[in-house]
Amino acid sequence: MTGLLQDREVAARVLDHIAQGKTDLGGDVWREPVANYRSEARLEAEIGTVLRRYPVPFCPSAALPDPGCYVAREAAGVPILAVRGRDGIVRAFRNACRHRGMQVAAGSGCTNAFVCRYHGWAYRLDGGLGHIPHEEGFPGLDKAEHGLVPVTAVERAGLVFVTQDGSDHQEVLDDLPPVIGAGQRVFATSEREVPANWKISAEGFLEGYHILPTHRETFFPYGFDNLNVIEAFGRNSRVTFPFRRIEKLAAVPPAERRVDGMLTYVYHLFPNVMIAMLSRHTQMVVLEPLDAGRTRFVTYAMAEAPPDGGPLPEEVTRDTDFVERSGGAEDREVTCAIQRAIGSGANMHFTFGRFEGAIVHFHRMLDAALDGG
Ligand code: FES
């Protein structure tokens, strides 16, 4: 079992915090050396030992709704292609043609086959090499030995997890809660390069201690400052950000409380993926390190698909705009400012206190993973 609280248990804890003027507290203070955010050698270890060797969420299952649907992007610096096969199974491959290495797919879409646009070698959805134009030019080449090179792909909890190097650590997928429910539709995908280390970027999602000072006019009027429920499950965590309207539930018997629209859950799926369950939509943000001081944010925005297949309600796009353009922009501004001062010599370490327990958990788990634990 994951050990995560049920919605009503979260609501009860939030109401208790509101009544008592408190929040969840972690056990201890963590000091993370600033050198760990600046060192390319450290980043190389994080990529080689963790990002490529653990099952990492690659895309939501909803991005591959039908056979032939695919997503191609770089993950931990390697072009990866995930595709749903005709048998419904999601597979993933190194996105490099077996002739001379060109990527066989870009972006996302739906197809019957992947045809390399350099010389036209064609691959089936299962990665097998199906056709070589003018095959007589390659005497003795065994097509069966020249399929796309697979990597480990597992579909779990509404997500596609990819393990690039080897297939160790699959046990971290055991007992995951159903993070992204069925019936979701991806309605927008975007990429944005942010000039900051990927861990500084991650930390911005994982505490509510900054809500009033950073989001005074945006998130704070709807939420609380420094009032969160913080849970760890495996190497992952979940941080709950309640809306003020949850206070109404204090008058409702616990068994009758409905929390829809009253809580935002932010899941941190180790090591570099955030999933925010917002009022009317869900955002999956993958933090792809480009170098020690730059991160690509890959964002998938999802919402429950209307039953008639029609357009999404206007409130969904309003919800997205609000998060992206107001609070999200404020978070990125802070993240970039921290990065600008990271070489200033002001700090030998950053200090994470007892309100920042999800970040402490992240660093503890990352250190353990780097140590081979
Ligand atoms: Fe793909 Fe030549 S590199 S067909």
mmCIF file of C-alpha atoms and ligand atoms in Angstrom:
data_model
loop_
_atom_site.group_PDB
_atom_site.id
_atom_site.type_symbol
_atom_site.label_atom_id
_atom_site.label_comp_id
_atom_site.label_asym_id
_atom_site.label_seq_id
_atom_site.Cartn_x
_atom_site.Cartn_y
_atom_site.Cartn_z
ATOM 1 C CA MET A 1 0.000 0.000 0.000
ATOM 2 C CA THR A 2 1.134 3.543 -0.676
ATOM 3 C CA GLY A 3 0.043 4.828 2.724
ATOM 4 C CA LEU A 4 -1.424 7.997 1.205
ATOM 5 C CA LEU A 5 -4.356 9.512 3.054
ATOM 6 C CA GLN A 6 -7.845 9.328 1.596
ATOM 7 C CA ASP A 7 -9.374 12.645 0.446
ATOM 8 C CA ARG A 8 -11.547 12.935 3.550
ATOM 9 C CA GLU A 9 -8.582 12.256 5.817
ATOM 10 C CA VAL A 10 -6.648 15.010 4.062
ATOM 11 C CA ALA A 11 -9.611 17.360 4.483
ATOM 12 C CA ALA A 12 -9.841 16.520 8.189
ATOM 13 C CA ARG A 13 -6.157 17.235 8.670
ATOM 14 C CA VAL A 14 -6.432 20.523 6.767
ATOM 15 C CA LEU A 15 -9.404 21.625 8.872
ATOM 16 C CA ASP A 16 -7.479 20.754 11.993
ATOM 17 C CA HIS A 17 -4.514 22.818 10.780
ATOM 18 C CA ILE A 18 -6.821 25.765 10.026
ATOM 19 C CA ALA A 19 -8.382 25.555 13.489
ATOM 20 C CA GLN A 20 -5.013 25.277 15.227
ATOM 21 C CA GLY A 21 -3.053 27.661 12.966
ATOM 22 C CA LYS A 22 -0.470 25.014 12.085
ATOM 23 C CA THR A 23 0.801 22.880 9.221
ATOM 24 C CA ASP A 24 2.522 19.540 8.651
ATOM 25 C CA LEU A 25 6.067 19.515 9.949
ATOM 26 C CA GLY A 26 8.989 17.435 8.798
ATOM 27 C CA GLY A 27 11.342 15.798 11.242
ATOM 28 C CA ASP A 28 14.538 17.705 10.664
ATOM 29 C CA VAL A 29 16.417 20.453 8.867
ATOM 30 C CA TRP A 30 18.421 19.603 5.731
ATOM 31 C CA ARG A 31 21.440 21.431 4.413
ATOM 32 C CA GLU A 32 22.075 20.830 0.738
ATOM 33 C CA PRO A 33 25.500 21.919 -0.526
ATOM 34 C CA VAL A 34 25.181 24.628 -3.179
ATOM 35 C CA ALA A 35 27.980 22.858 -5.058
ATOM 36 C CA ASN A 36 25.456 20.092 -5.820
ATOM 37 C CA TYR A 37 23.454 22.549 -7.934
ATOM 38 C CA ARG A 38 26.467 23.903 -9.800
ATOM 39 C CA SER A 39 28.592 20.900 -10.577
ATOM 40 C CA GLU A 40 28.399 19.359 -14.052
ATOM 41 C CA ALA A 41 30.014 16.226 -12.581
ATOM 42 C CA ARG A 42 27.199 15.926 -10.049
ATOM 43 C CA LEU A 43 24.630 16.415 -12.833
ATOM 44 C CA GLU A 44 26.338 13.727 -14.877
ATOM 45 C CA ALA A 45 25.983 11.339 -11.925
ATOM 46 C CA GLU A 46 22.319 12.297 -11.429
ATOM 47 C CA ILE A 47 21.614 11.619 -15.099
ATOM 48 C CA GLY A 48 23.680 8.463 -15.439
ATOM 49 C CA THR A 49 22.827 6.836 -12.115
ATOM 50 C CA VAL A 50 19.289 8.039 -11.514
ATOM 51 C CA LEU A 51 17.481 9.621 -14.475
ATOM 52 C CA ARG A 52 18.515 6.899 -16.908
ATOM 53 C CA ARG A 53 18.454 3.966 -14.498
ATOM 54 C CA TYR A 54 15.168 4.470 -12.644
ATOM 55 C CA PRO A 55 11.680 4.201 -14.123
ATOM 56 C CA VAL A 56 10.913 7.849 -14.872
ATOM 57 C CA PRO A 57 7.498 9.104 -16.028
ATOM 58 C CA PHE A 58 7.853 9.880 -19.731
ATOM 59 C CA CYS A 59 4.342 10.979 -20.673
ATOM 60 C CA PRO A 60 0.782 10.466 -19.502
ATOM 61 C CA SER A 61 -0.999 7.388 -20.842
ATOM 62 C CA ALA A 62 -3.564 9.869 -22.175
ATOM 63 C CA ALA A 63 -0.926 11.127 -24.636
ATOM 64 C CA LEU A 64 -1.106 7.683 -26.304
ATOM 65 C CA PRO A 65 -4.850 7.085 -26.460
ATOM 66 C CA ASP A 66 -4.950 4.762 -29.495
ATOM 67 C CA PRO A 67 -2.730 2.237 -31.301
ATOM 68 C CA GLY A 68 -0.151 4.128 -33.367
ATOM 69 C CA CYS A 69 -0.138 7.191 -31.103
ATOM 70 C CA TYR A 70 3.396 8.218 -30.196
ATOM 71 C CA VAL A 71 5.434 10.758 -28.250
ATOM 72 C CA ALA A 72 9.047 11.506 -29.190
ATOM 73 C CA ARG A 73 11.228 13.746 -27.087
ATOM 74 C CA GLU A 74 14.555 13.848 -25.309
ATOM 75 C CA ALA A 75 14.661 12.325 -21.857
ATOM 76 C CA ALA A 76 17.837 12.759 -19.812
ATOM 77 C CA GLY A 77 19.600 13.866 -22.987
ATOM 78 C CA VAL A 78 18.581 10.848 -25.079
ATOM 79 C CA PRO A 79 15.984 10.897 -27.886
ATOM 80 C CA ILE A 80 13.261 8.454 -26.835
ATOM 81 C CA LEU A 81 10.149 7.364 -28.711
ATOM 82 C CA ALA A 82 7.132 5.836 -26.942
ATOM 83 C CA VAL A 83 4.304 4.331 -28.983
ATOM 84 C CA ARG A 84 1.158 2.333 -28.342
ATOM 85 C CA GLY A 85 1.223 -0.824 -30.437
ATOM 86 C CA ARG A 86 -1.604 -2.458 -32.317
ATOM 87 C CA ASP A 87 -1.900 -4.820 -29.328
ATOM 88 C CA GLY A 88 -2.496 -1.859 -27.013
ATOM 89 C CA ILE A 89 0.885 -2.236 -25.294
ATOM 90 C CA VAL A 90 3.118 0.813 -24.920
ATOM 91 C CA ARG A 91 6.727 0.283 -26.013
ATOM 92 C CA ALA A 92 9.641 2.684 -25.994
ATOM 93 C CA PHE A 93 12.790 2.853 -28.078
ATOM 94 C CA ARG A 94 15.930 4.862 -28.545
ATOM 95 C CA ASN A 95 14.779 7.227 -31.261
ATOM 96 C CA ALA A 96 17.639 6.618 -33.675
ATOM 97 C CA CYS A 97 17.448 4.964 -37.078
ATOM 98 C CA ARG A 98 19.546 1.828 -37.360
ATOM 99 C CA HIS A 99 20.964 2.996 -40.692
ATOM 100 C CA ARG A 100 22.807 6.164 -39.684
ATOM 101 C CA GLY A 101 21.075 7.387 -36.549
ATOM 102 C CA MET A 102 18.485 9.920 -37.702
ATOM 103 C CA GLN A 103 15.464 10.281 -35.410
ATOM 104 C CA VAL A 104 12.554 8.351 -36.893
ATOM 105 C CA ALA A 105 9.836 10.450 -35.232
ATOM 106 C CA ALA A 106 9.463 13.949 -33.825
ATOM 107 C CA GLY A 107 6.879 15.481 -31.513
ATOM 108 C CA SER A 108 3.676 13.539 -31.180
ATOM 109 C CA GLY A 109 0.991 12.124 -33.415
ATOM 110 C CA CYS A 110 -0.491 8.907 -34.705
ATOM 111 C CA THR A 111 0.979 6.742 -37.439
ATOM 112 C CA ASN A 112 0.993 3.268 -38.951
ATOM 113 C CA ALA A 113 4.785 3.094 -39.213
ATOM 114 C CA PHE A 114 7.878 5.199 -38.587
ATOM 115 C CA VAL A 115 9.596 6.092 -41.831
ATOM 116 C CA CYS A 116 12.995 7.697 -41.424
ATOM 117 C CA ARG A 117 12.998 10.864 -43.449
ATOM 118 C CA TYR A 118 16.698 10.581 -44.338
ATOM 119 C CA HIS A 119 16.683 7.487 -46.568
ATOM 120 C CA GLY A 120 13.297 5.989 -45.876
ATOM 121 C CA TRP A 121 13.982 2.940 -43.698
ATOM 122 C CA ALA A 122 10.591 2.035 -42.227
ATOM 123 C CA TYR A 123 9.856 0.582 -38.793
ATOM 124 C CA ARG A 124 6.707 -1.075 -37.508
ATOM 125 C CA LEU A 125 4.981 0.079 -34.326
ATOM 126 C CA ASP A 126 6.693 -2.785 -32.474
ATOM 127 C CA GLY A 127 10.061 -1.348 -33.531
ATOM 128 C CA GLY A 128 10.824 -4.031 -36.108
ATOM 129 C CA LEU A 129 12.528 -2.909 -39.313
ATOM 130 C CA GLY A 130 9.964 -3.528 -42.046
ATOM 131 C CA HIS A 131 11.396 -2.000 -45.199
ATOM 132 C CA ILE A 132 14.686 -0.777 -46.650
ATOM 133 C CA PRO A 133 14.440 1.109 -49.931
ATOM 134 C CA HIS A 134 16.752 -0.447 -52.529
ATOM 135 C CA GLU A 135 17.555 -3.249 -50.149
ATOM 136 C CA GLU A 136 19.967 -4.781 -52.659
ATOM 137 C CA GLY A 137 22.474 -2.111 -51.585
ATOM 138 C CA PHE A 138 22.844 -3.829 -48.181
ATOM 139 C CA PRO A 139 23.828 -7.427 -48.987
ATOM 140 C CA GLY A 140 23.822 -9.642 -45.924
ATOM 141 C CA LEU A 141 22.035 -7.132 -43.661
ATOM 142 C CA ASP A 142 19.676 -8.960 -41.307
ATOM 143 C CA LYS A 143 16.562 -6.825 -40.881
ATOM 144 C CA ALA A 144 15.657 -8.726 -37.707
ATOM 145 C CA GLU A 145 18.862 -7.424 -36.117
ATOM 146 C CA HIS A 146 18.193 -3.823 -37.092
ATOM 147 C CA GLY A 147 14.969 -2.929 -35.326
ATOM 148 C CA LEU A 148 14.721 0.158 -33.147
ATOM 149 C CA VAL A 149 16.561 -0.454 -29.873
ATOM 150 C CA PRO A 150 14.035 -0.936 -27.084
ATOM 151 C CA VAL A 151 14.180 0.531 -23.592
ATOM 152 C CA THR A 152 12.054 -0.656 -20.681
ATOM 153 C CA ALA A 153 8.551 0.848 -20.764
ATOM 154 C CA VAL A 154 5.834 0.206 -18.186
ATOM 155 C CA GLU A 155 2.375 1.747 -18.105
ATOM 156 C CA ARG A 156 1.235 2.315 -14.532
ATOM 157 C CA ALA A 157 -0.935 4.774 -12.581
ATOM 158 C CA GLY A 158 -2.010 6.598 -15.757
ATOM 159 C CA LEU A 159 1.589 7.188 -16.807
ATOM 160 C CA VAL A 160 4.203 5.680 -19.105
ATOM 161 C CA PHE A 161 7.459 5.033 -17.232
ATOM 162 C CA VAL A 162 10.686 4.595 -19.157
ATOM 163 C CA THR A 163 13.908 3.082 -17.831
ATOM 164 C CA GLN A 164 16.640 3.783 -20.354
ATOM 165 C CA ASP A 165 19.559 1.803 -19.028
ATOM 166 C CA GLY A 166 18.790 -1.666 -17.741
ATOM 167 C CA SER A 167 15.652 -2.698 -15.950
ATOM 168 C CA ASP A 168 16.631 -2.329 -12.296
ATOM 169 C CA HIS A 169 14.543 -0.525 -9.717
ATOM 170 C CA GLN A 170 11.203 -1.611 -11.228
ATOM 171 C CA GLU A 171 10.006 -2.272 -7.677
ATOM 172 C CA VAL A 172 9.536 1.500 -7.260
ATOM 173 C CA LEU A 173 6.436 1.085 -9.439
ATOM 174 C CA ASP A 174 4.812 -1.304 -6.975
ATOM 175 C CA ASP A 175 1.821 0.073 -5.117
ATOM 176 C CA LEU A 176 1.717 3.402 -6.930
ATOM 177 C CA PRO A 177 -1.637 5.085 -6.421
ATOM 178 C CA PRO A 178 -3.690 5.823 -9.566
ATOM 179 C CA VAL A 179 -2.103 9.244 -10.004
ATOM 180 C CA ILE A 180 -3.824 10.156 -13.283
ATOM 181 C CA GLY A 181 -7.279 8.642 -13.576
ATOM 182 C CA ALA A 182 -8.863 7.167 -16.692
ATOM 183 C CA GLY A 183 -10.844 9.334 -19.087
ATOM 184 C CA GLN A 184 -8.331 12.165 -19.322
ATOM 185 C CA ARG A 185 -7.495 13.900 -22.593
ATOM 186 C CA VAL A 186 -4.241 15.760 -23.290
ATOM 187 C CA PHE A 187 -5.317 19.147 -24.646
ATOM 188 C CA ALA A 188 -1.966 20.962 -24.708
ATOM 189 C CA THR A 189 1.717 20.099 -24.681
ATOM 190 C CA SER A 190 4.446 22.688 -24.356
ATOM 191 C CA GLU A 191 8.166 22.998 -23.776
ATOM 192 C CA ARG A 192 9.943 25.895 -22.131
ATOM 193 C CA GLU A 193 13.616 26.344 -21.333
ATOM 194 C CA VAL A 194 14.239 27.812 -17.886
ATOM 195 C CA PRO A 195 17.714 29.067 -16.934
ATOM 196 C CA ALA A 196 17.940 27.222 -13.621
ATOM 197 C CA ASN A 197 19.121 23.896 -12.248
ATOM 198 C CA TRP A 198 16.483 21.140 -12.396
ATOM 199 C CA LYS A 199 16.484 20.657 -8.606
ATOM 200 C CA ILE A 200 15.885 24.356 -7.899
ATOM 201 C CA SER A 201 13.014 24.067 -10.379
ATOM 202 C CA ALA A 202 11.646 21.014 -8.537
ATOM 203 C CA GLU A 203 11.878 22.625 -5.118
ATOM 204 C CA GLY A 204 9.541 25.429 -6.202
ATOM 205 C CA PHE A 205 6.647 22.963 -6.467
ATOM 206 C CA LEU A 206 7.153 21.264 -3.131
ATOM 207 C CA GLU A 207 6.293 23.620 -0.296
ATOM 208 C CA GLY A 208 3.649 26.160 0.649
ATOM 209 C CA TYR A 209 5.879 28.209 2.927
ATOM 210 C CA HIS A 210 6.324 30.729 0.080
ATOM 211 C CA ILE A 211 2.653 31.232 -0.822
ATOM 212 C CA LEU A 212 2.075 34.625 0.814
ATOM 213 C CA PRO A 213 5.379 36.357 -0.015
ATOM 214 C CA THR A 214 5.635 35.029 -3.588
ATOM 215 C CA HIS A 215 1.975 34.745 -4.629
ATOM 216 C CA ARG A 216 0.323 37.555 -2.643
ATOM 217 C CA GLU A 217 -2.050 38.602 -5.447
ATOM 218 C CA THR A 218 -2.401 35.298 -7.280
ATOM 219 C CA PHE A 219 -2.571 32.023 -5.336
ATOM 220 C CA PHE A 220 -2.750 33.432 -1.809
ATOM 221 C CA PRO A 221 -6.237 35.040 -2.085
ATOM 222 C CA TYR A 222 -7.614 31.560 -2.862
ATOM 223 C CA GLY A 223 -5.394 29.506 -0.575
ATOM 224 C CA PHE A 224 -3.374 29.616 2.619
ATOM 225 C CA ASP A 225 0.138 30.572 3.497
ATOM 226 C CA ASN A 226 2.191 27.719 4.895
ATOM 227 C CA LEU A 227 -0.666 25.290 5.377
ATOM 228 C CA ASN A 228 -0.052 21.928 3.757
ATOM 229 C CA VAL A 229 -0.412 18.220 4.184
ATOM 230 C CA ILE A 230 2.876 16.572 3.210
ATOM 231 C CA GLU A 231 3.108 12.823 2.614
ATOM 232 C CA ALA A 232 5.900 10.603 1.384
ATOM 233 C CA PHE A 233 5.311 7.341 -0.476
ATOM 234 C CA GLY A 234 8.375 5.432 -1.552
ATOM 235 C CA ARG A 235 10.799 7.931 -3.081
ATOM 236 C CA ASN A 236 7.871 10.139 -4.048
ATOM 237 C CA SER A 237 5.811 12.677 -2.187
ATOM 238 C CA ARG A 238 2.489 14.445 -2.297
ATOM 239 C CA VAL A 239 1.928 17.994 -1.102
ATOM 240 C CA THR A 240 -1.649 19.199 -0.574
ATOM 241 C CA PHE A 241 -2.440 22.882 -1.097
ATOM 242 C CA PRO A 242 -5.977 23.597 0.208
ATOM 243 C CA PHE A 243 -8.275 26.298 -1.115
ATOM 244 C CA ARG A 244 -9.912 28.648 1.391
ATOM 245 C CA ARG A 245 -13.341 27.360 0.418
ATOM 246 C CA ILE A 246 -12.540 24.130 2.251
ATOM 247 C CA GLU A 247 -13.400 25.955 5.488
ATOM 248 C CA LYS A 248 -17.080 25.392 4.612
ATOM 249 C CA LEU A 249 -16.528 21.678 5.178
ATOM 250 C CA ALA A 250 -15.982 22.230 8.908
ATOM 251 C CA ALA A 251 -19.775 22.351 9.220
ATOM 252 C CA VAL A 252 -20.279 19.129 7.224
ATOM 253 C CA PRO A 253 -20.131 15.713 8.932
ATOM 254 C CA PRO A 254 -16.818 14.031 7.990
ATOM 255 C CA ALA A 255 -18.493 11.136 6.173
ATOM 256 C CA GLU A 256 -20.396 13.566 3.920
ATOM 257 C CA ARG A 257 -17.500 15.830 2.965
ATOM 258 C CA ARG A 258 -16.773 16.176 -0.752
ATOM 259 C CA VAL A 259 -13.398 17.719 -1.510
ATOM 260 C CA ASP A 260 -13.756 18.368 -5.271
ATOM 261 C CA GLY A 261 -12.302 21.765 -6.084
ATOM 262 C CA MET A 262 -11.094 22.278 -2.526
ATOM 263 C CA LEU A 263 -7.642 20.708 -2.637
ATOM 264 C CA THR A 264 -4.757 20.851 -5.073
ATOM 265 C CA TYR A 265 -2.558 17.783 -4.913
ATOM 266 C CA VAL A 266 0.994 18.093 -6.191
ATOM 267 C CA TYR A 267 2.649 14.714 -6.687
ATOM 268 C CA HIS A 268 6.399 14.579 -6.970
ATOM 269 C CA LEU A 269 7.284 11.397 -8.803
ATOM 270 C CA PHE A 270 10.954 10.761 -8.204
ATOM 271 C CA PRO A 271 13.150 12.095 -9.532
ATOM 272 C CA ASN A 272 12.034 14.852 -11.901
ATOM 273 C CA VAL A 273 8.293 14.823 -12.541
ATOM 274 C CA MET A 274 5.557 16.939 -10.943
ATOM 275 C CA ILE A 275 1.875 16.277 -11.385
ATOM 276 C CA ALA A 276 -0.442 19.003 -10.184
ATOM 277 C CA MET A 277 -4.120 18.104 -9.871
ATOM 278 C CA LEU A 278 -5.696 21.536 -10.206
ATOM 279 C CA SER A 279 -9.349 22.568 -9.987
ATOM 280 C CA ARG A 280 -10.347 21.856 -13.584
ATOM 281 C CA HIS A 281 -7.260 20.296 -15.108
ATOM 282 C CA THR A 282 -4.133 18.278 -14.399
ATOM 283 C CA GLN A 283 -0.616 19.294 -15.337
ATOM 284 C CA MET A 284 2.319 16.939 -15.698
ATOM 285 C CA VAL A 285 5.636 18.783 -15.739
ATOM 286 C CA VAL A 286 8.824 16.907 -16.598
ATOM 287 C CA LEU A 287 11.990 18.741 -15.557
ATOM 288 C CA GLU A 288 14.624 17.758 -18.096
ATOM 289 C CA PRO A 289 18.124 18.895 -17.137
ATOM 290 C CA LEU A 290 19.975 20.444 -20.096
ATOM 291 C CA ASP A 291 23.053 21.357 -18.084
ATOM 292 C CA ALA A 292 23.685 22.308 -14.454
ATOM 293 C CA GLY A 293 22.083 25.733 -14.993
ATOM 294 C CA ARG A 294 19.326 25.033 -17.529
ATOM 295 C CA THR A 295 16.167 22.935 -17.465
ATOM 296 C CA ARG A 296 13.543 22.182 -20.076
ATOM 297 C CA PHE A 297 10.023 22.116 -18.652
ATOM 298 C CA VAL A 298 7.923 19.679 -20.700
ATOM 299 C CA THR A 299 4.278 20.160 -19.794
ATOM 300 C CA TYR A 300 1.260 18.010 -20.608
ATOM 301 C CA ALA A 301 -2.089 19.611 -19.737
ATOM 302 C CA MET A 302 -4.994 17.199 -19.285
ATOM 303 C CA ALA A 303 -8.661 17.380 -18.440
ATOM 304 C CA GLU A 304 -11.532 14.986 -18.286
ATOM 305 C CA ALA A 305 -12.684 14.399 -21.836
ATOM 306 C CA PRO A 306 -16.269 15.580 -22.423
ATOM 307 C CA PRO A 307 -18.451 12.481 -22.950
ATOM 308 C CA ASP A 308 -19.597 13.681 -26.388
ATOM 309 C CA GLY A 309 -16.006 14.228 -27.580
ATOM 310 C CA GLY A 310 -16.719 17.947 -27.951
ATOM 311 C CA PRO A 311 -14.555 20.911 -26.939
ATOM 312 C CA LEU A 312 -13.326 21.276 -23.387
ATOM 313 C CA PRO A 313 -15.273 23.651 -21.149
ATOM 314 C CA GLU A 314 -14.005 27.226 -21.078
ATOM 315 C CA GLU A 315 -13.251 26.922 -17.347
ATOM 316 C CA VAL A 316 -10.485 24.464 -18.202
ATOM 317 C CA THR A 317 -8.564 26.964 -20.319
ATOM 318 C CA ARG A 318 -9.225 29.707 -17.750
ATOM 319 C CA ASP A 319 -7.765 27.424 -15.056
ATOM 320 C CA THR A 320 -4.696 26.728 -17.231
ATOM 321 C CA ASP A 321 -4.104 30.406 -18.019
ATOM 322 C CA PHE A 322 -4.388 31.376 -14.375
ATOM 323 C CA VAL A 323 -1.837 28.809 -13.244
ATOM 324 C CA GLU A 324 0.600 29.325 -16.123
ATOM 325 C CA ARG A 325 0.568 33.092 -16.442
ATOM 326 C CA SER A 326 0.243 34.179 -12.837
ATOM 327 C CA GLY A 327 1.463 31.855 -10.111
ATOM 328 C CA GLY A 328 3.577 29.727 -12.441
ATOM 329 C CA ALA A 329 5.354 32.808 -13.814
ATOM 330 C CA GLU A 330 6.056 34.012 -10.266
ATOM 331 C CA ASP A 331 7.566 30.645 -9.363
ATOM 332 C CA ARG A 332 9.795 30.680 -12.445
ATOM 333 C CA GLU A 333 10.935 34.233 -11.663
ATOM 334 C CA VAL A 334 12.068 33.112 -8.205
ATOM 335 C CA THR A 335 13.722 29.978 -9.585
ATOM 336 C CA CYS A 336 15.741 32.000 -12.110
ATOM 337 C CA ALA A 337 16.732 34.575 -9.489
ATOM 338 C CA ILE A 338 18.105 31.838 -7.217
ATOM 339 C CA GLN A 339 20.109 30.482 -10.142
ATOM 340 C CA ARG A 340 21.603 33.910 -10.899
ATOM 341 C CA ALA A 341 22.996 34.136 -7.365
ATOM 342 C CA ILE A 342 24.093 30.541 -7.101
ATOM 343 C CA GLY A 343 27.690 31.357 -7.902
ATOM 344 C CA SER A 344 27.775 34.451 -5.697
ATOM 345 C CA GLY A 345 29.479 32.727 -2.795
ATOM 346 C CA ALA A 346 26.731 33.855 -0.402
ATOM 347 C CA ASN A 347 25.707 30.311 0.478
ATOM 348 C CA MET A 348 27.751 27.187 0.929
ATOM 349 C CA HIS A 349 24.476 25.324 1.432
ATOM 350 C CA PHE A 350 20.753 25.945 1.204
ATOM 351 C CA THR A 351 18.717 25.265 4.345
ATOM 352 C CA PHE A 352 15.394 23.439 4.152
ATOM 353 C CA GLY A 353 13.331 23.656 7.335
ATOM 354 C CA ARG A 354 10.542 21.610 8.834
ATOM 355 C CA PHE A 355 7.905 23.217 6.536
ATOM 356 C CA GLU A 356 9.869 21.930 3.551
ATOM 357 C CA GLY A 357 9.716 18.221 4.328
ATOM 358 C CA ALA A 358 8.946 17.103 0.754
ATOM 359 C CA ILE A 359 12.162 18.775 -0.430
ATOM 360 C CA VAL A 360 14.124 17.134 2.383
ATOM 361 C CA HIS A 361 12.663 13.773 1.310
ATOM 362 C CA PHE A 362 13.679 14.471 -2.305
ATOM 363 C CA HIS A 363 17.301 15.249 -1.439
ATOM 364 C CA ARG A 364 17.519 12.299 0.936
ATOM 365 C CA MET A 365 16.169 9.938 -1.737
ATOM 366 C CA LEU A 366 18.409 11.411 -4.423
ATOM 367 C CA ASP A 367 21.494 10.982 -2.259
ATOM 368 C CA ALA A 368 20.472 7.380 -1.527
ATOM 369 C CA ALA A 369 19.922 6.652 -5.223
ATOM 370 C CA LEU A 370 23.304 8.146 -6.109
ATOM 371 C CA ASP A 371 24.851 5.936 -3.446
ATOM 372 C CA GLY A 372 23.242 2.918 -5.116
ATOM 373 C CA GLY A 373 20.475 2.567 -2.514
HETATM 374 FE FE1 FES B 1 17.499 6.577 -41.429
HETATM 375 FE FE2 FES B 1 19.287 6.536 -43.335
HETATM 376 S S1 FES B 1 19.470 7.377 -41.334
HETATM 377 S S2 FES B 1 17.292 5.752 -43.371
#
